[in-house]
Coordinates of C-alpha atoms in Angstrom, one line a residue:
Chain G
M255 CA 0.0 0.0 0.0
P256 CA 1.4 3.3 -1.0
R257 CA 2.1 5.9 1.7
A258 CA 1.5 9.5 1.3
L259 CA 3.7 12.2 2.9
H260 CA 2.4 15.8 3.1
S261 CA 4.1 19.1 2.7
R262 CA 2.9 22.5 1.7
S263 CA 4.9 23.5 -1.3
P264 CA 3.8 26.5 -3.3
A265 CA 6.1 25.4 -6.1
V266 CA 3.9 22.5 -7.0
S267 CA 0.3 23.5 -7.3
D268 CA -2.7 21.8 -8.7
P269 CA -5.2 24.2 -10.3
H270 CA -7.9 21.5 -10.3
S271 CA -7.7 21.0 -6.6
D272 CA -9.5 23.3 -4.2
L273 CA -7.5 21.9 -1.3
P274 CA -4.1 23.1 -0.1
T275 CA -1.4 21.7 -2.3
V276 CA -0.1 18.5 -1.1
V277 CA 3.1 16.9 -2.3
R278 CA 2.9 13.2 -2.0
R279 CA 5.6 10.5 -2.1
S280 CA 4.9 6.9 -2.6
S281 CA 6.6 4.0 -1.0
S282 CA 4.9 0.6 -0.7
G283 CA 6.9 -0.6 2.4
L284 CA 6.2 -4.1 1.0
G285 CA 8.4 -4.0 -2.1
P286 CA 9.9 -1.6 -4.5
S287 CA 10.5 1.8 -3.0
A288 CA 11.7 4.7 -5.0
P289 CA 11.2 8.2 -3.5
V290 CA 10.2 10.6 -6.2
L291 CA 10.8 13.8 -4.4
Q292 CA 12.4 14.9 -1.2
V293 CA 9.6 16.7 0.6
R294 CA 10.3 19.4 3.2
R295 CA 8.4 18.2 6.2
P296 CA 7.2 14.7 5.5
M297 CA 4.2 13.8 7.7
A298 CA 1.8 10.9 7.6
S299 CA -1.2 11.9 5.6
Y300 CA -3.4 10.4 8.3
G301 CA -1.9 12.7 10.9
V302 CA -1.2 9.8 13.3
S303 CA 2.1 8.0 13.7
F304 CA 2.6 4.3 13.2
A305 CA 3.7 3.3 16.7
P306 CA 0.4 3.8 18.6
V307 CA -1.6 2.2 15.8
A308 CA 0.7 -0.8 15.8
T309 CA 0.4 -1.0 19.6
A310 CA -3.3 -1.0 19.2
V311 CA -3.1 -4.0 16.9
H312 CA -1.0 -5.9 19.4
V313 CA -3.2 -5.0 22.4
L314 CA -6.5 -5.5 20.6
G315 CA -5.3 -8.9 19.2
V316 CA -4.4 -10.2 22.7
L317 CA -7.6 -8.7 24.2
V318 CA -9.8 -10.4 21.6
L319 CA -8.0 -13.7 22.0
A320 CA -8.5 -13.5 25.7
L321 CA -12.2 -12.7 25.3
I322 CA -12.6 -15.7 22.9
L323 CA -10.8 -17.9 25.5
Y324 CA -13.1 -16.6 28.2
W325 CA -16.2 -17.3 26.1
V326 CA -15.3 -20.9 25.4
I327 CA -14.2 -21.6 29.0
A328 CA -16.9 -19.7 30.9
F329 CA -19.9 -20.2 28.5
R330 CA -19.0 -23.3 26.4
G331 CA -17.4 -25.7 29.0
G332 CA -13.7 -25.4 28.1
V333 CA -11.4 -26.1 25.2
T334 CA -9.1 -28.9 24.2
L335 CA -7.4 -30.4 21.2
W336 CA -7.2 -33.9 22.6
G337 CA -9.7 -36.3 24.2
S338 CA -13.1 -37.5 23.3
A339 CA -15.3 -34.5 23.9
P340 CA -16.1 -33.2 20.4
A341 CA -17.7 -30.0 21.7
L342 CA -14.5 -29.0 23.6
I343 CA -12.4 -29.8 20.5
F344 CA -14.8 -27.6 18.5
N345 CA -14.1 -24.8 21.0
A346 CA -10.5 -24.8 19.8
H347 CA -11.8 -23.6 16.4
P348 CA -12.5 -20.0 17.2
V349 CA -9.5 -19.7 19.5
I350 CA -7.1 -21.0 16.9
M351 CA -8.7 -19.3 13.9
F352 CA -8.4 -15.9 15.5
G353 CA -5.3 -16.3 17.7
G354 CA -3.4 -18.5 15.3
F355 CA -4.6 -17.5 11.9
I356 CA -5.9 -13.9 11.9
F357 CA -3.7 -12.4 14.7
V358 CA -0.4 -14.1 13.5
S359 CA -1.2 -13.0 10.0
S360 CA -1.8 -9.4 11.0
E361 CA 1.6 -9.4 12.7
A362 CA 3.2 -11.0 9.6
I363 CA 1.8 -8.2 7.4
L364 CA 3.1 -5.5 9.8
V365 CA 6.6 -7.1 10.0
Y366 CA 7.9 -4.8 7.3
K367 CA 7.2 -1.8 9.6
T368 CA 7.5 -3.2 13.1
L369 CA 10.9 -5.0 12.7
S370 CA 14.2 -3.4 11.8
G371 CA 16.8 -5.2 9.7
T372 CA 17.3 -6.0 6.1
K373 CA 14.5 -6.4 3.7
R374 CA 15.5 -10.0 3.2
S375 CA 15.3 -10.7 7.0
K376 CA 11.8 -9.1 7.1
K377 CA 10.7 -11.2 4.2
L378 CA 11.9 -14.3 6.0
V379 CA 9.9 -13.4 9.2
H380 CA 6.9 -12.4 7.0
M381 CA 6.7 -15.7 5.2
S382 CA 7.6 -17.8 8.2
L383 CA 4.8 -16.1 10.2
Q384 CA 2.4 -16.5 7.3
A385 CA 3.3 -20.2 7.1
I386 CA 2.7 -20.6 10.8
A387 CA -0.7 -18.8 10.4
F388 CA -1.6 -21.1 7.5
L389 CA -0.7 -24.3 9.4
L390 CA -2.6 -23.1 12.5
A391 CA -5.6 -22.4 10.2
L392 CA -5.4 -26.0 9.1
V393 CA -5.4 -27.1 12.7
G394 CA -8.4 -24.8 13.4
I395 CA -10.3 -26.2 10.5
W396 CA -9.4 -29.8 11.6
A397 CA -11.0 -29.0 15.0
A398 CA -14.3 -27.9 13.4
L399 CA -14.2 -30.9 11.0
K400 CA -13.5 -33.4 13.8
F401 CA -16.4 -32.0 15.8
H402 CA -18.7 -32.4 12.8
L403 CA -17.5 -35.9 12.0
D404 CA -17.7 -37.1 15.6
S405 CA -21.2 -35.5 16.0
N406 CA -22.6 -36.6 12.6
I407 CA -23.1 -33.0 11.4
D408 CA -23.0 -32.2 7.7
N409 CA -19.8 -30.5 6.4
F410 CA -19.2 -27.5 4.2
Y411 CA -22.8 -26.5 3.7
S412 CA -22.6 -23.1 5.3
L413 CA -21.5 -19.8 3.9
H414 CA -19.0 -19.5 6.8
S415 CA -17.3 -22.8 5.7
W416 CA -17.5 -21.8 2.0
L417 CA -15.8 -18.4 2.7
G418 CA -13.4 -20.0 5.0
I419 CA -12.2 -22.4 2.3
F420 CA -12.1 -19.6 -0.2
T421 CA -9.9 -17.6 2.3
V422 CA -7.4 -20.4 3.0
V423 CA -7.1 -21.3 -0.7
L424 CA -6.4 -17.6 -1.5
F425 CA -4.0 -17.5 1.4
F426 CA -2.1 -20.6 0.1
I427 CA -1.9 -19.3 -3.4
Q428 CA -0.6 -16.0 -2.0
W429 CA 2.1 -17.8 0.0
I430 CA 3.3 -20.0 -2.9
A431 CA 3.3 -17.0 -5.4
G432 CA 5.1 -14.9 -2.8
F433 CA 7.6 -17.6 -2.1
F434 CA 8.7 -18.0 -5.7
S435 CA 8.3 -14.4 -6.7
F436 CA 10.0 -12.6 -3.7
W437 CA 12.0 -15.3 -1.8
T438 CA 13.6 -17.6 -4.4
Q439 CA 13.0 -15.0 -7.1
S440 CA 12.4 -17.8 -9.6
V441 CA 10.7 -15.3 -12.0
A442 CA 12.0 -12.4 -14.0
G443 CA 12.3 -9.0 -12.3
S444 CA 9.6 -7.6 -14.5
T445 CA 7.2 -10.4 -13.4
R446 CA 8.1 -9.8 -9.7
A447 CA 7.3 -6.1 -10.2
A448 CA 4.0 -7.1 -11.8
V449 CA 3.2 -9.6 -9.1
L450 CA 3.9 -7.2 -6.2
P451 CA 0.7 -5.0 -6.3
W452 CA -1.4 -8.1 -6.7
H453 CA 0.3 -9.8 -3.8
V454 CA -0.5 -6.7 -1.6
F455 CA -4.1 -6.5 -3.0
F456 CA -5.0 -10.1 -2.5
G457 CA -2.9 -10.3 0.7
I458 CA -5.0 -7.5 2.3
G459 CA -8.1 -9.0 0.6
A460 CA -7.5 -12.4 2.1
Y461 CA -6.9 -10.8 5.5
V462 CA -10.2 -8.9 5.4
L463 CA -11.9 -12.0 4.1
A464 CA -10.5 -13.9 7.1
V465 CA -11.9 -11.2 9.5
A466 CA -15.3 -11.3 7.7
T467 CA -15.3 -15.1 7.9
A468 CA -14.6 -15.0 11.6
V469 CA -17.5 -12.6 12.1
L470 CA -19.7 -15.0 10.1
G471 CA -18.6 -17.8 12.4
F472 CA -19.7 -16.0 15.5
L473 CA -23.1 -15.2 14.0
E474 CA -23.5 -18.8 12.9
K475 CA -22.6 -20.3 16.3
I476 CA -24.9 -17.9 18.2
T477 CA -27.7 -18.4 15.7
F478 CA -27.4 -22.2 16.3
L479 CA -27.5 -21.7 20.0
Q480 CA -30.5 -19.3 19.7
S481 CA -32.4 -21.8 17.6
G482 CA -32.1 -24.0 20.7
S483 CA -32.5 -22.6 24.3
L484 CA -30.3 -19.5 24.2
G485 CA -32.3 -16.2 24.5
H486 CA -32.0 -13.5 21.9
Y487 CA -30.6 -11.1 24.4
A488 CA -28.8 -13.7 26.6
S489 CA -25.6 -12.5 28.1
E490 CA -23.6 -15.0 26.1
A491 CA -25.1 -13.7 22.8
M492 CA -24.4 -10.1 23.8
F493 CA -20.9 -11.1 24.8
V494 CA -20.1 -12.9 21.6
N495 CA -21.6 -10.0 19.4
T496 CA -19.4 -7.6 21.3
V497 CA -16.3 -9.8 20.7
A498 CA -17.2 -10.0 17.0
L499 CA -17.5 -6.2 16.8
L500 CA -14.0 -6.0 18.4
V501 CA -12.7 -8.3 15.7
V502 CA -14.1 -5.9 13.2
V503 CA -12.4 -3.0 15.0
F504 CA -9.2 -5.1 15.1
G505 CA -9.4 -5.5 11.3
F506 CA -9.9 -1.8 10.8
V507 CA -6.9 -0.9 13.0
T508 CA -4.7 -3.5 11.2
V509 CA -5.5 -2.1 7.8
L510 CA -4.9 1.4 9.1
A511 CA -1.5 0.3 10.4
I512 CA -0.8 -1.1 6.9
L513 CA -1.6 2.2 5.3
I514 CA 0.3 4.5 7.8
P515 CA 4.0 5.1 7.0
A516 CA 6.6 3.5 9.2
P517 CA 8.3 5.6 11.9
K518 CA 11.6 5.9 10.1
E519 CA 9.8 7.9 7.4
E520 CA 8.5 10.5 9.8
D521 CA 11.9 11.9 10.9
G522 CA 12.0 15.0 8.8
Y523 CA 14.4 15.2 5.9
Q524 CA 15.4 11.9 4.4
A525 CA 17.7 11.0 1.6
I526 CA 16.8 9.0 -1.5
E527 CA 16.9 5.4 -0.1
Chain R
M1059 CA -6.5 5.8 -2.4
P1060 CA -3.2 6.7 -4.0
R1061 CA -2.5 5.4 -7.5
A1062 CA 0.8 4.2 -8.6
L1063 CA 2.2 4.6 -12.0
H1064 CA 5.2 2.6 -13.2
S1065 CA 8.2 3.5 -15.2
R1066 CA 11.6 2.0 -15.5
S1067 CA 14.0 4.8 -14.8
P1068 CA 17.7 4.0 -14.1
A1069 CA 18.1 7.6 -12.8
V1070 CA 16.1 6.8 -9.6
S1071 CA 17.2 3.6 -8.1
D1072 CA 16.5 2.0 -4.7
P1073 CA 19.5 0.0 -3.4
H1074 CA 17.2 -1.6 -0.7
S1075 CA 14.9 -3.1 -3.3
D1076 CA 15.7 -6.2 -5.3
L1077 CA 13.0 -5.5 -7.7
P1078 CA 13.2 -3.4 -10.8
T1079 CA 13.1 0.3 -10.0
V1080 CA 9.7 1.7 -10.1
V1081 CA 8.9 5.4 -10.2
R1082 CA 5.6 6.1 -8.5
R1083 CA 3.3 9.1 -8.7
S1084 CA 0.5 9.6 -6.3
S1085 CA -2.9 11.0 -7.0
S1086 CA -5.9 10.3 -4.9
G1087 CA -8.6 11.0 -7.5
L1088 CA -10.7 11.8 -4.5
G1089 CA -9.1 15.1 -3.5
P1090 CA -5.8 16.9 -3.6
S1091 CA -3.8 15.8 -6.6
A1092 CA -0.3 17.0 -7.1
P1093 CA 1.9 15.1 -9.5
V1094 CA 5.4 14.9 -8.2
L1095 CA 7.1 13.7 -11.3
Q1096 CA 6.3 13.2 -15.0
V1097 CA 6.9 9.6 -15.7
R1098 CA 8.0 8.4 -19.1
R1099 CA 5.4 5.7 -19.8
P1100 CA 2.7 5.8 -17.1
M1101 CA 1.0 2.5 -16.7
A1102 CA -1.3 1.1 -14.0
S1103 CA 0.8 -0.8 -11.5
Y1104 CA -1.8 -3.6 -11.6
G1105 CA -1.2 -4.1 -15.3
V1106 CA -4.9 -3.8 -16.1
S1107 CA -6.8 -0.8 -17.2
F1108 CA -9.7 0.8 -15.4
A1109 CA -12.4 0.4 -18.0
P1110 CA -12.9 -3.4 -17.9
V1111 CA -12.8 -3.4 -14.1
A1112 CA -15.4 -0.7 -13.9
T1113 CA -17.5 -2.6 -16.5
A1114 CA -17.2 -5.7 -14.2
V1115 CA -18.5 -3.6 -11.3
H1116 CA -21.6 -2.5 -13.3
V1117 CA -22.3 -6.0 -14.7
L1118 CA -21.7 -7.9 -11.4
G1119 CA -23.9 -5.4 -9.6
V1120 CA -26.8 -5.9 -12.0
L1121 CA -26.2 -9.7 -12.0
V1122 CA -26.2 -9.9 -8.2
L1123 CA -29.3 -7.7 -7.9
A1124 CA -31.1 -9.9 -10.5
L1125 CA -30.1 -13.1 -8.6
I1126 CA -31.4 -11.7 -5.3
L1127 CA -34.6 -10.7 -7.0
Y1128 CA -34.8 -14.3 -8.5
W1129 CA -34.2 -15.7 -5.0
V1130 CA -37.0 -13.8 -3.2
I1131 CA -39.5 -14.3 -6.1
A1132 CA -38.7 -17.9 -7.0
F1133 CA -37.9 -19.3 -3.5
R1134 CA -39.5 -16.8 -1.0
G1135 CA -42.9 -16.0 -2.6
G1136 CA -42.2 -12.6 -4.0
V1137 CA -41.5 -9.1 -2.8
T1138 CA -43.4 -6.0 -2.0
L1139 CA -43.2 -2.7 -0.1
W1140 CA -46.9 -2.4 0.4
G1141 CA -49.7 -4.6 1.7
S1142 CA -50.2 -6.9 4.6
A1143 CA -47.8 -9.8 4.0
P1144 CA -44.9 -9.2 6.4
A1145 CA -42.7 -11.9 4.8
L1146 CA -43.0 -10.3 1.3
I1147 CA -42.1 -6.9 2.8
F1148 CA -39.1 -8.5 4.5
N1149 CA -38.0 -9.8 1.1
A1150 CA -37.6 -6.1 0.0
H1151 CA -34.7 -5.9 2.6
P1152 CA -32.0 -7.9 0.8
V1153 CA -33.1 -6.4 -2.6
I1154 CA -32.9 -2.8 -1.4
M1155 CA -29.8 -3.2 0.8
F1156 CA -27.8 -4.6 -2.1
G1157 CA -29.4 -2.9 -5.1
G1158 CA -30.0 0.4 -3.4
F1159 CA -27.4 0.7 -0.7
I1160 CA -24.3 -1.3 -1.7
F1161 CA -24.6 -1.1 -5.5
V1162 CA -25.5 2.6 -5.6
S1163 CA -22.7 3.4 -3.1
S1164 CA -20.1 1.5 -5.2
E1165 CA -21.2 3.6 -8.2
A1166 CA -21.0 6.7 -6.1
I1167 CA -17.4 5.9 -5.1
L1168 CA -16.3 5.3 -8.7
V1169 CA -17.9 8.5 -10.0
Y1170 CA -14.6 10.3 -9.7
K1171 CA -13.2 8.0 -12.4
T1172 CA -16.3 6.9 -14.4
L1173 CA -17.6 10.4 -15.1
S1174 CA -16.0 13.3 -16.9
G1175 CA -16.5 16.9 -16.0
T1176 CA -15.3 19.2 -13.3
K1177 CA -14.3 18.0 -9.9
R1178 CA -17.2 19.9 -8.4
S1179 CA -19.7 18.2 -10.7
K1180 CA -18.3 14.8 -9.7
K1181 CA -18.5 15.8 -6.0
L1182 CA -22.2 16.7 -6.6
V1183 CA -23.0 13.3 -8.2
H1184 CA -20.9 11.5 -5.6
M1185 CA -22.7 13.0 -2.6
S1186 CA -26.1 12.8 -4.3
L1187 CA -25.7 9.1 -5.0
Q1188 CA -24.4 8.5 -1.5
A1189 CA -27.5 10.4 -0.1
I1190 CA -29.8 8.2 -2.3
A1191 CA -27.9 5.1 -1.1
F1192 CA -28.3 6.1 2.5
L1193 CA -32.0 6.9 2.2
L1194 CA -32.6 3.5 0.4
A1195 CA -30.7 1.9 3.3
L1196 CA -33.2 3.4 5.7
V1197 CA -36.1 2.0 3.5
G1198 CA -34.4 -1.4 3.5
I1199 CA -33.9 -1.3 7.3
W1200 CA -37.6 -0.3 7.6
A1201 CA -38.6 -3.3 5.6
A1202 CA -36.8 -5.7 8.0
L1203 CA -38.1 -3.8 11.1
K1204 CA -41.7 -3.8 9.8
F1205 CA -41.5 -7.6 9.3
H1206 CA -40.1 -8.1 12.8
L1207 CA -42.8 -5.8 14.4
D1208 CA -45.6 -7.4 12.4
S1209 CA -44.4 -10.9 13.3
N1210 CA -43.5 -10.2 16.9
I1211 CA -39.8 -11.0 16.4
D1212 CA -37.2 -9.4 18.6
N1213 CA -35.2 -6.5 17.1
F1214 CA -31.5 -5.7 17.0
Y1215 CA -30.3 -8.8 18.8
S1216 CA -28.2 -10.3 16.0
L1217 CA -24.7 -9.5 14.9
H1218 CA -26.0 -8.8 11.4
S1219 CA -28.2 -6.0 12.8
W1220 CA -25.5 -4.7 15.1
L1221 CA -23.0 -4.4 12.2
G1222 CA -25.7 -3.0 10.0
I1223 CA -26.4 -0.2 12.5
F1224 CA -22.6 0.4 12.9
T1225 CA -22.3 0.6 9.1
V1226 CA -25.2 3.1 8.4
V1227 CA -24.0 5.3 11.4
L1228 CA -20.5 5.3 9.9
F1229 CA -22.0 6.1 6.5
F1230 CA -24.0 9.0 7.9
I1231 CA -21.1 10.5 9.8
Q1232 CA -19.0 10.2 6.5
W1233 CA -21.7 11.9 4.5
I1234 CA -22.1 14.8 7.0
A1235 CA -18.3 15.2 7.4
G1236 CA -17.8 15.0 3.6
F1237 CA -20.6 17.6 3.0
F1238 CA -19.2 20.2 5.3
S1239 CA -15.5 19.5 4.5
F1240 CA -15.6 19.1 0.7
W1241 CA -18.9 20.6 -0.5
T1242 CA -19.7 23.7 1.6
Q1243 CA -16.0 23.8 2.7
S1244 CA -17.0 25.2 6.0
V1245 CA -13.7 24.2 7.5
A1246 CA -10.2 25.5 7.0
G1247 CA -8.2 24.2 4.0
S1248 CA -5.7 22.5 6.3
T1249 CA -8.6 20.7 8.1
R1250 CA -10.0 19.6 4.7
A1251 CA -6.6 18.2 3.8
A1252 CA -6.5 16.3 7.1
V1253 CA -10.0 15.0 6.7
L1254 CA -9.5 13.7 3.2
P1255 CA -7.5 10.5 3.8
W1256 CA -9.8 9.6 6.7
H1257 CA -12.9 10.2 4.4
V1258 CA -11.4 7.8 1.9
F1259 CA -10.3 5.3 4.6
F1260 CA -13.6 5.2 6.5
G1261 CA -15.5 5.5 3.2
I1262 CA -13.9 2.3 1.8
G1263 CA -14.2 0.8 5.3
A1264 CA -17.9 1.5 5.5
Y1265 CA -18.3 0.1 2.1
V1266 CA -16.5 -3.2 2.9
L1267 CA -18.5 -3.3 6.2
A1268 CA -21.7 -3.0 4.2
V1269 CA -20.6 -5.9 2.0
A1270 CA -19.6 -8.0 5.0
T1271 CA -23.0 -7.2 6.7
A1272 CA -24.8 -8.3 3.6
V1273 CA -23.0 -11.6 3.7
L1274 CA -23.9 -12.0 7.4
G1275 CA -27.5 -11.4 6.4
F1276 CA -27.5 -14.2 3.8
L1277 CA -25.9 -16.6 6.4
E1278 CA -28.5 -15.6 9.1
K1279 CA -31.5 -16.0 6.8
I1280 CA -30.4 -19.4 5.5
T1281 CA -29.5 -20.6 9.0
F1282 CA -33.0 -19.6 10.2
L1283 CA -34.5 -21.6 7.3
Q1284 CA -32.2 -24.5 8.0
S1285 CA -33.2 -24.6 11.7
G1286 CA -36.6 -25.2 10.2
S1287 CA -37.3 -27.5 7.2
L1288 CA -34.6 -26.4 4.7
G1289 CA -32.0 -29.0 4.0
H1290 CA -28.3 -28.2 4.5
Y1291 CA -27.6 -28.8 0.8
A1292 CA -31.0 -27.7 -0.5
S1293 CA -30.9 -25.9 -3.8
E1294 CA -32.0 -22.6 -2.2
A1295 CA -29.2 -22.8 0.4
M1296 CA -26.6 -23.5 -2.4
F1297 CA -28.1 -20.7 -4.5
V1298 CA -28.0 -18.1 -1.7
N1299 CA -24.4 -19.1 -0.7
T1300 CA -23.4 -18.6 -4.3
V1301 CA -25.0 -15.2 -4.5
A1302 CA -23.2 -14.3 -1.3
L1303 CA -19.9 -15.4 -2.7
L1304 CA -20.7 -13.2 -5.8
V1305 CA -21.3 -10.3 -3.4
V1306 CA -17.8 -10.8 -2.0
V1307 CA -16.4 -10.9 -5.6
F1308 CA -18.3 -7.7 -6.3
G1309 CA -16.7 -6.1 -3.3
F1310 CA -13.2 -7.2 -4.4
V1311 CA -13.7 -5.9 -7.9
T1312 CA -15.1 -2.6 -6.6
V1313 CA -12.1 -2.0 -4.3
L1314 CA -9.8 -2.9 -7.2
A1315 CA -11.6 -0.3 -9.4
I1316 CA -11.0 2.2 -6.6
L1317 CA -7.3 1.4 -6.6
I1318 CA -6.7 1.3 -10.4
P1319 CA -5.9 4.7 -12.0
A1320 CA -8.6 6.3 -14.2
P1321 CA -8.2 6.0 -18.0
K1322 CA -7.1 9.6 -18.6
E1323 CA -4.0 8.8 -16.6
E1324 CA -3.0 5.9 -18.9
D1325 CA -2.6 7.9 -22.1
G1326 CA 1.1 8.2 -22.1
Y1327 CA 2.7 11.5 -21.5
Q1328 CA 0.8 13.9 -19.3
A1329 CA 1.5 17.4 -18.1
I1330 CA 1.4 18.5 -14.5
E1331 CA -2.3 19.0 -13.9

């Protein structure tokens, strides 16, 4: 995602614009970066710096994970990956899909701005974290599948499951394409340059889809419970709805962190990198 | 959303990048626009031009609207906004929320690239369409509410309704803030420049949220039907799941159209605007 830096500069004006002149500089932070101008007082166009937004991602991620754990333990009888209680194994599904898949993936996306070091070391951390996120997603899917199989429930009929499969397939394609394009660099440079914006687009797209799928999962589970004995305004329903809203907020803040320039670019003058 | 134009230029290189050097130029298309460089062969960084993507938005929008109409007419007994059949009035809800709110809003967002004319005329069309989308959303919400009231069903307990309220409130705030910032320009220029990226961020955010809320609605309705007599793999369930996936695809294509530069910027050399 390109970043925009602001500076008032009477030398470059845009007669079509009725807003103060803004000089912008693009830098993806996720790939090719070629400053096109040295601006006088570079400033994040959003007016907020990266650090507090990144902190909000970390804190919200841990908070939501804790709330999901609280839900399955306090309301749903606990959570396990072993043993013969299908319902408790199912409870690992939301915990792992959020804590392992979505949260780890959001940290993997932000690695290019949260870590210092060479671009290649950041790439290594990025693709390692995304690999961990993907493998944890498979474990999370297995937990739901095992519950279904052990309980004789149909599989893959719901929109939640359809979108979930769509998401992990897109995630897998992204990982493979990213690996060969940007790590082993098995393709021509011009192809890598062409792949990059699509990698970012479908990467953020898959991430937003994962968040949306999680929200669908919360709705599906609560609707199942409410077609049984759970009241429409039961405290569990209100609790889970609130957690789902926090997941949405978490998604918003993560995408904002993706769009905001990294701190190193907010230190006044900077040379052509 | 900034646009990126590519050009190989050995004069500006980035030693940190292992990709071919890319010269980027930013232009929001939704506000201040100040080209920082004339690039030699401007080209959309995504490698596709705007026109076919915009066409896909129009065509997919009409297709999804037609499929939703087919669903409520062929499977759900029809649709009306008048009369005493609450279920048929409810059926207006998905039709209006997609066709009136989401589709009209997506066209409103793209107005800056699909229409020619002055920036002020585009703004007028943009905010008029967004006003229509918002008013239609209120009609769509009324349809669901009337069905609930007439059928003695609880209101606003589901995650779908919570996210829906969240979305229209965000939409309303966006409209008001946009009106005073960019139409009447009742605030200082520096404030307008500060508001713009947030208007774009929360505008696209509200749009994505609307798409996600629609998908939640499809899941909720089908889950209700399946807690009754509808089979897990019934043709209606598979049909609605497919329509919901198309809504997701529609959302992806719309966001892509937002990110891709407008045609006028792909015609080779261009002067500083």
